């Protein structure tokens, strides 16, 4: 079904006071390996169209979203619109307007390498790290995808943008001297192809599987009190996202925030800037879910809360003059410290990272960590850590190494002292 027909049907329903249409065309190549043997090489092309209809009376607004598939006719589309309006009328919120047209993004289709060739290059980069006698890659899944993204609303917004995603799932296994096998899990994501980085990431996870195979409990090692604990990956991202969430329009409007403007978050200064796009961050986008074009906004400057940000709806509720939009990625900048020659613990993987919004409790069960005793690293397992986020943030320090994840660019490690280890 073409866009013109969808818009015509939406405009024909007098109860539809506004609408948003999102169209995502995806072209993907997917490789599935068992050990180093290619089992499946699959090409996938999909088109996903979703429509959100709004019903507003000037005081309240209701909305409902539905999907359009290839089997839909004009008749079935009209039926879906009618059903969606019925739901929108039954669930109301305080009134808010849709995004107005300012600047429409109209990107030209970029020239990209052949997706199948790129996927095969990535596979070679993965298996380039598969060189160990006692360690191997049990299974690998590789996804290379190109997207065309369109956004249309009833106020004249009409964006067209393109994006690119690389996703790799690797399960490494290591056998120790007792012939026990230990598995870890690695999910790598990026919006660019960096073959050397991919090889290094896979090599690292294989060596961590080796470390897991010889890991001991902390009780078997003399660990000094208040040893610095270095946090990376998912837990680091969870903590940084929480800082950003504290300064989000929605959190503030609902009065869930612990921080307000001009509050000092940390004695160790850092800047946190919300952005639409960052090279290497797969969550990057040119505009948010409501069509607001995303530049950037620094919300924390030198450790002090300096600005807030968020969606059209909650920005309107807070009477914000220049509503920023909902940024998908962020960049943290801070002075890095030299920790490498001092005793410390690096938490490599959690079973399930946890952060409790109200209390600020964070931590969880550690699947693998590495303790540096001043001379060498000792792998650790089977213990937990916990901290108080609001207290710990005041004295947090940062590593010199810089990394990117799906939504973050900044220091590879957040460094905390006084964390409970048990």
Tab-separated table of C-alpha atoms in Angstrom, residues 241-402:
chain	number	residue	atom	x	y	z
A	241	UNK	CA	21.574	6.557	31.063
A	242	UNK	CA	20.296	7.050	34.595
A	243	UNK	CA	22.072	10.407	34.834
A	244	UNK	CA	20.406	11.413	31.561
A	245	UNK	CA	17.040	10.106	32.704
A	246	UNK	CA	17.210	12.336	35.791
A	247	UNK	CA	17.262	15.403	33.507
A	248	UNK	CA	14.549	14.202	31.142
A	249	UNK	CA	11.314	16.217	30.775
A	250	UNK	CA	9.186	13.163	31.588
A	251	UNK	CA	11.033	12.340	34.818
A	252	UNK	CA	10.823	15.955	35.936
A	253	UNK	CA	7.140	16.368	35.006
A	254	UNK	CA	6.203	13.211	36.925
A	255	UNK	CA	8.368	14.410	39.854
A	256	UNK	CA	10.493	11.269	39.853
A	257	UNK	CA	13.763	13.199	39.584
A	258	UNK	CA	16.371	13.341	42.323
A	259	UNK	CA	18.417	16.039	40.595
A	260	UNK	CA	17.407	19.538	39.502
A	261	UNK	CA	19.096	22.274	37.497
A	262	UNK	CA	22.323	23.583	39.069
A	263	UNK	CA	22.671	20.586	41.360
A	264	UNK	CA	26.253	19.343	41.755
A	265	UNK	CA	26.236	15.717	40.642
A	266	UNK	CA	29.931	15.004	41.142
A	267	UNK	CA	32.999	16.541	42.753
A	268	UNK	CA	34.985	15.203	39.800
A	269	UNK	CA	33.870	17.311	36.816
A	270	UNK	CA	32.485	15.716	33.676
A	271	UNK	CA	30.399	16.865	30.715
A	272	UNK	CA	27.454	14.852	29.408
A	273	UNK	CA	26.092	15.814	25.998
A	274	UNK	CA	22.978	14.264	24.480
A	275	UNK	CA	23.208	13.771	20.711
A	276	UNK	CA	21.317	12.448	17.720
A	277	UNK	CA	24.256	10.712	16.046
A	278	UNK	CA	27.695	9.480	17.089
A	279	UNK	CA	30.050	7.495	14.879
A	280	UNK	CA	30.071	3.915	16.151
A	281	UNK	CA	26.780	4.176	18.113
A	282	UNK	CA	24.128	1.990	16.528
A	283	UNK	CA	21.225	3.843	18.198
A	284	UNK	CA	22.084	7.060	16.318
A	285	UNK	CA	19.219	8.841	14.553
A	286	UNK	CA	18.667	12.098	12.665
A	287	UNK	CA	15.291	12.720	14.348
A	288	UNK	CA	13.279	11.307	17.237
A	289	UNK	CA	10.078	9.241	17.249
A	290	UNK	CA	7.931	12.365	16.922
A	291	UNK	CA	9.972	13.900	14.094
A	292	UNK	CA	12.052	16.486	15.995
A	293	UNK	CA	15.433	16.965	14.264
A	294	UNK	CA	18.191	16.167	16.754
A	295	UNK	CA	21.303	18.368	17.061
A	296	UNK	CA	22.950	18.098	20.529
A	297	UNK	CA	22.460	19.395	24.066
A	298	UNK	CA	24.934	19.448	26.953
A	299	UNK	CA	22.934	18.611	30.062
A	300	UNK	CA	25.819	18.244	32.558
A	301	UNK	CA	28.739	20.693	32.525
A	302	UNK	CA	31.718	20.249	34.846
A	303	UNK	CA	29.657	17.876	36.996
A	304	UNK	CA	26.730	20.308	37.393
A	305	UNK	CA	23.222	19.804	35.944
A	306	UNK	CA	22.813	22.600	33.388
A	307	UNK	CA	19.934	21.653	31.055
A	308	UNK	CA	17.005	19.318	30.551
A	309	UNK	CA	15.743	17.565	27.431
A	310	UNK	CA	13.027	15.249	26.208
A	311	UNK	CA	10.014	14.511	24.025
A	312	UNK	CA	7.489	16.865	22.461
A	313	UNK	CA	4.703	15.793	24.814
A	314	UNK	CA	6.475	16.353	28.121
A	315	UNK	CA	8.356	19.402	26.871
A	316	UNK	CA	4.977	20.964	26.079
A	317	UNK	CA	3.694	20.096	29.554
A	318	UNK	CA	6.724	21.862	31.071
A	319	UNK	CA	6.255	24.944	28.850
A	320	UNK	CA	9.675	24.538	27.248
A	321	UNK	CA	10.269	27.119	24.509
A	322	UNK	CA	12.749	25.065	22.487
A	323	UNK	CA	11.848	21.404	22.884
A	324	UNK	CA	14.974	19.357	22.226
A	325	UNK	CA	13.547	15.983	21.245
A	326	UNK	CA	14.427	12.608	22.728
A	327	UNK	CA	18.125	11.999	22.062
A	328	UNK	CA	19.135	8.354	21.493
A	329	UNK	CA	22.902	8.629	22.199
A	330	UNK	CA	25.242	10.560	24.491
A	331	UNK	CA	28.886	11.502	24.884
A	332	UNK	CA	30.659	11.813	28.224
A	333	UNK	CA	33.918	13.767	28.519
A	334	UNK	CA	36.116	13.838	31.605
A	335	UNK	CA	39.744	13.883	32.680
A	336	UNK	CA	41.014	10.318	32.818
A	337	UNK	CA	43.126	8.940	35.663
A	338	UNK	CA	45.980	6.428	35.619
A	339	UNK	CA	44.729	3.339	37.433
A	340	UNK	CA	46.719	0.596	35.703
A	341	UNK	CA	49.618	0.303	38.143
A	342	UNK	CA	47.432	0.396	41.243
A	343	UNK	CA	45.358	-2.385	42.775
A	344	UNK	CA	41.857	-2.526	41.264
A	345	UNK	CA	39.027	-4.796	40.151
A	346	UNK	CA	37.578	-4.726	36.643
A	347	UNK	CA	34.019	-6.096	36.474
A	348	UNK	CA	33.886	-7.786	33.081
A	349	UNK	CA	30.389	-9.311	33.038
A	350	UNK	CA	27.328	-9.316	35.281
A	351	UNK	CA	24.694	-12.020	35.260
A	352	UNK	CA	22.141	-9.184	35.197
A	353	UNK	CA	23.118	-5.542	35.853
A	354	UNK	CA	20.646	-3.847	38.208
A	355	UNK	CA	19.752	-0.258	39.049
A	356	UNK	CA	16.788	0.684	41.226
A	357	UNK	CA	15.373	4.083	40.268
A	358	UNK	CA	14.047	5.231	43.619
A	359	UNK	CA	16.754	4.115	46.015
A	360	UNK	CA	19.740	4.410	43.674
A	361	UNK	CA	20.850	0.848	44.519
A	362	UNK	CA	23.012	-0.585	41.763
A	363	UNK	CA	25.041	-3.734	41.338
A	364	UNK	CA	24.332	-7.403	40.859
A	365	UNK	CA	25.870	-10.834	40.640
A	366	UNK	CA	29.269	-10.834	38.933
A	367	UNK	CA	29.920	-13.575	36.441
A	368	UNK	CA	33.517	-12.588	35.786
A	369	UNK	CA	35.915	-9.968	37.125
A	370	UNK	CA	39.675	-9.457	37.170
A	371	UNK	CA	41.611	-8.317	40.240
A	372	UNK	CA	44.976	-6.601	39.729
A	373	UNK	CA	47.101	-7.245	42.813
A	374	UNK	CA	49.869	-4.837	41.793
A	375	UNK	CA	51.698	-7.373	39.638
A	376	UNK	CA	49.172	-9.523	37.792
A	377	UNK	CA	45.462	-10.003	37.105
A	378	UNK	CA	43.593	-12.749	38.979
A	379	UNK	CA	40.225	-13.830	37.508
A	380	UNK	CA	37.317	-13.765	39.990
A	381	UNK	CA	33.796	-15.191	39.897
A	382	UNK	CA	30.783	-16.042	42.079
A	383	UNK	CA	30.342	-12.825	44.044
A	384	UNK	CA	28.206	-9.694	44.014
A	385	UNK	CA	28.746	-5.971	44.335
A	386	UNK	CA	26.426	-3.145	45.314
A	387	UNK	CA	26.529	0.598	45.711
A	388	UNK	CA	24.495	3.758	46.254
A	389	UNK	CA	24.410	5.598	42.928
A	390	UNK	CA	23.754	9.077	44.338
A	391	UNK	CA	26.620	8.731	46.813
A	392	UNK	CA	28.996	6.972	44.433
A	393	UNK	CA	28.482	9.488	41.621
A	394	UNK	CA	29.898	12.256	43.819
A	395	UNK	CA	33.367	10.703	43.735
A	396	UNK	CA	33.307	8.756	40.446
A	397	UNK	CA	36.491	8.811	38.380
A	398	UNK	CA	37.089	7.966	34.737
A	399	UNK	CA	39.576	5.996	32.678
A	400	UNK	CA	41.698	7.512	29.917
A	401	UNK	CA	40.584	4.868	27.389
A	402	UNK	CA	37.655	5.898	25.186
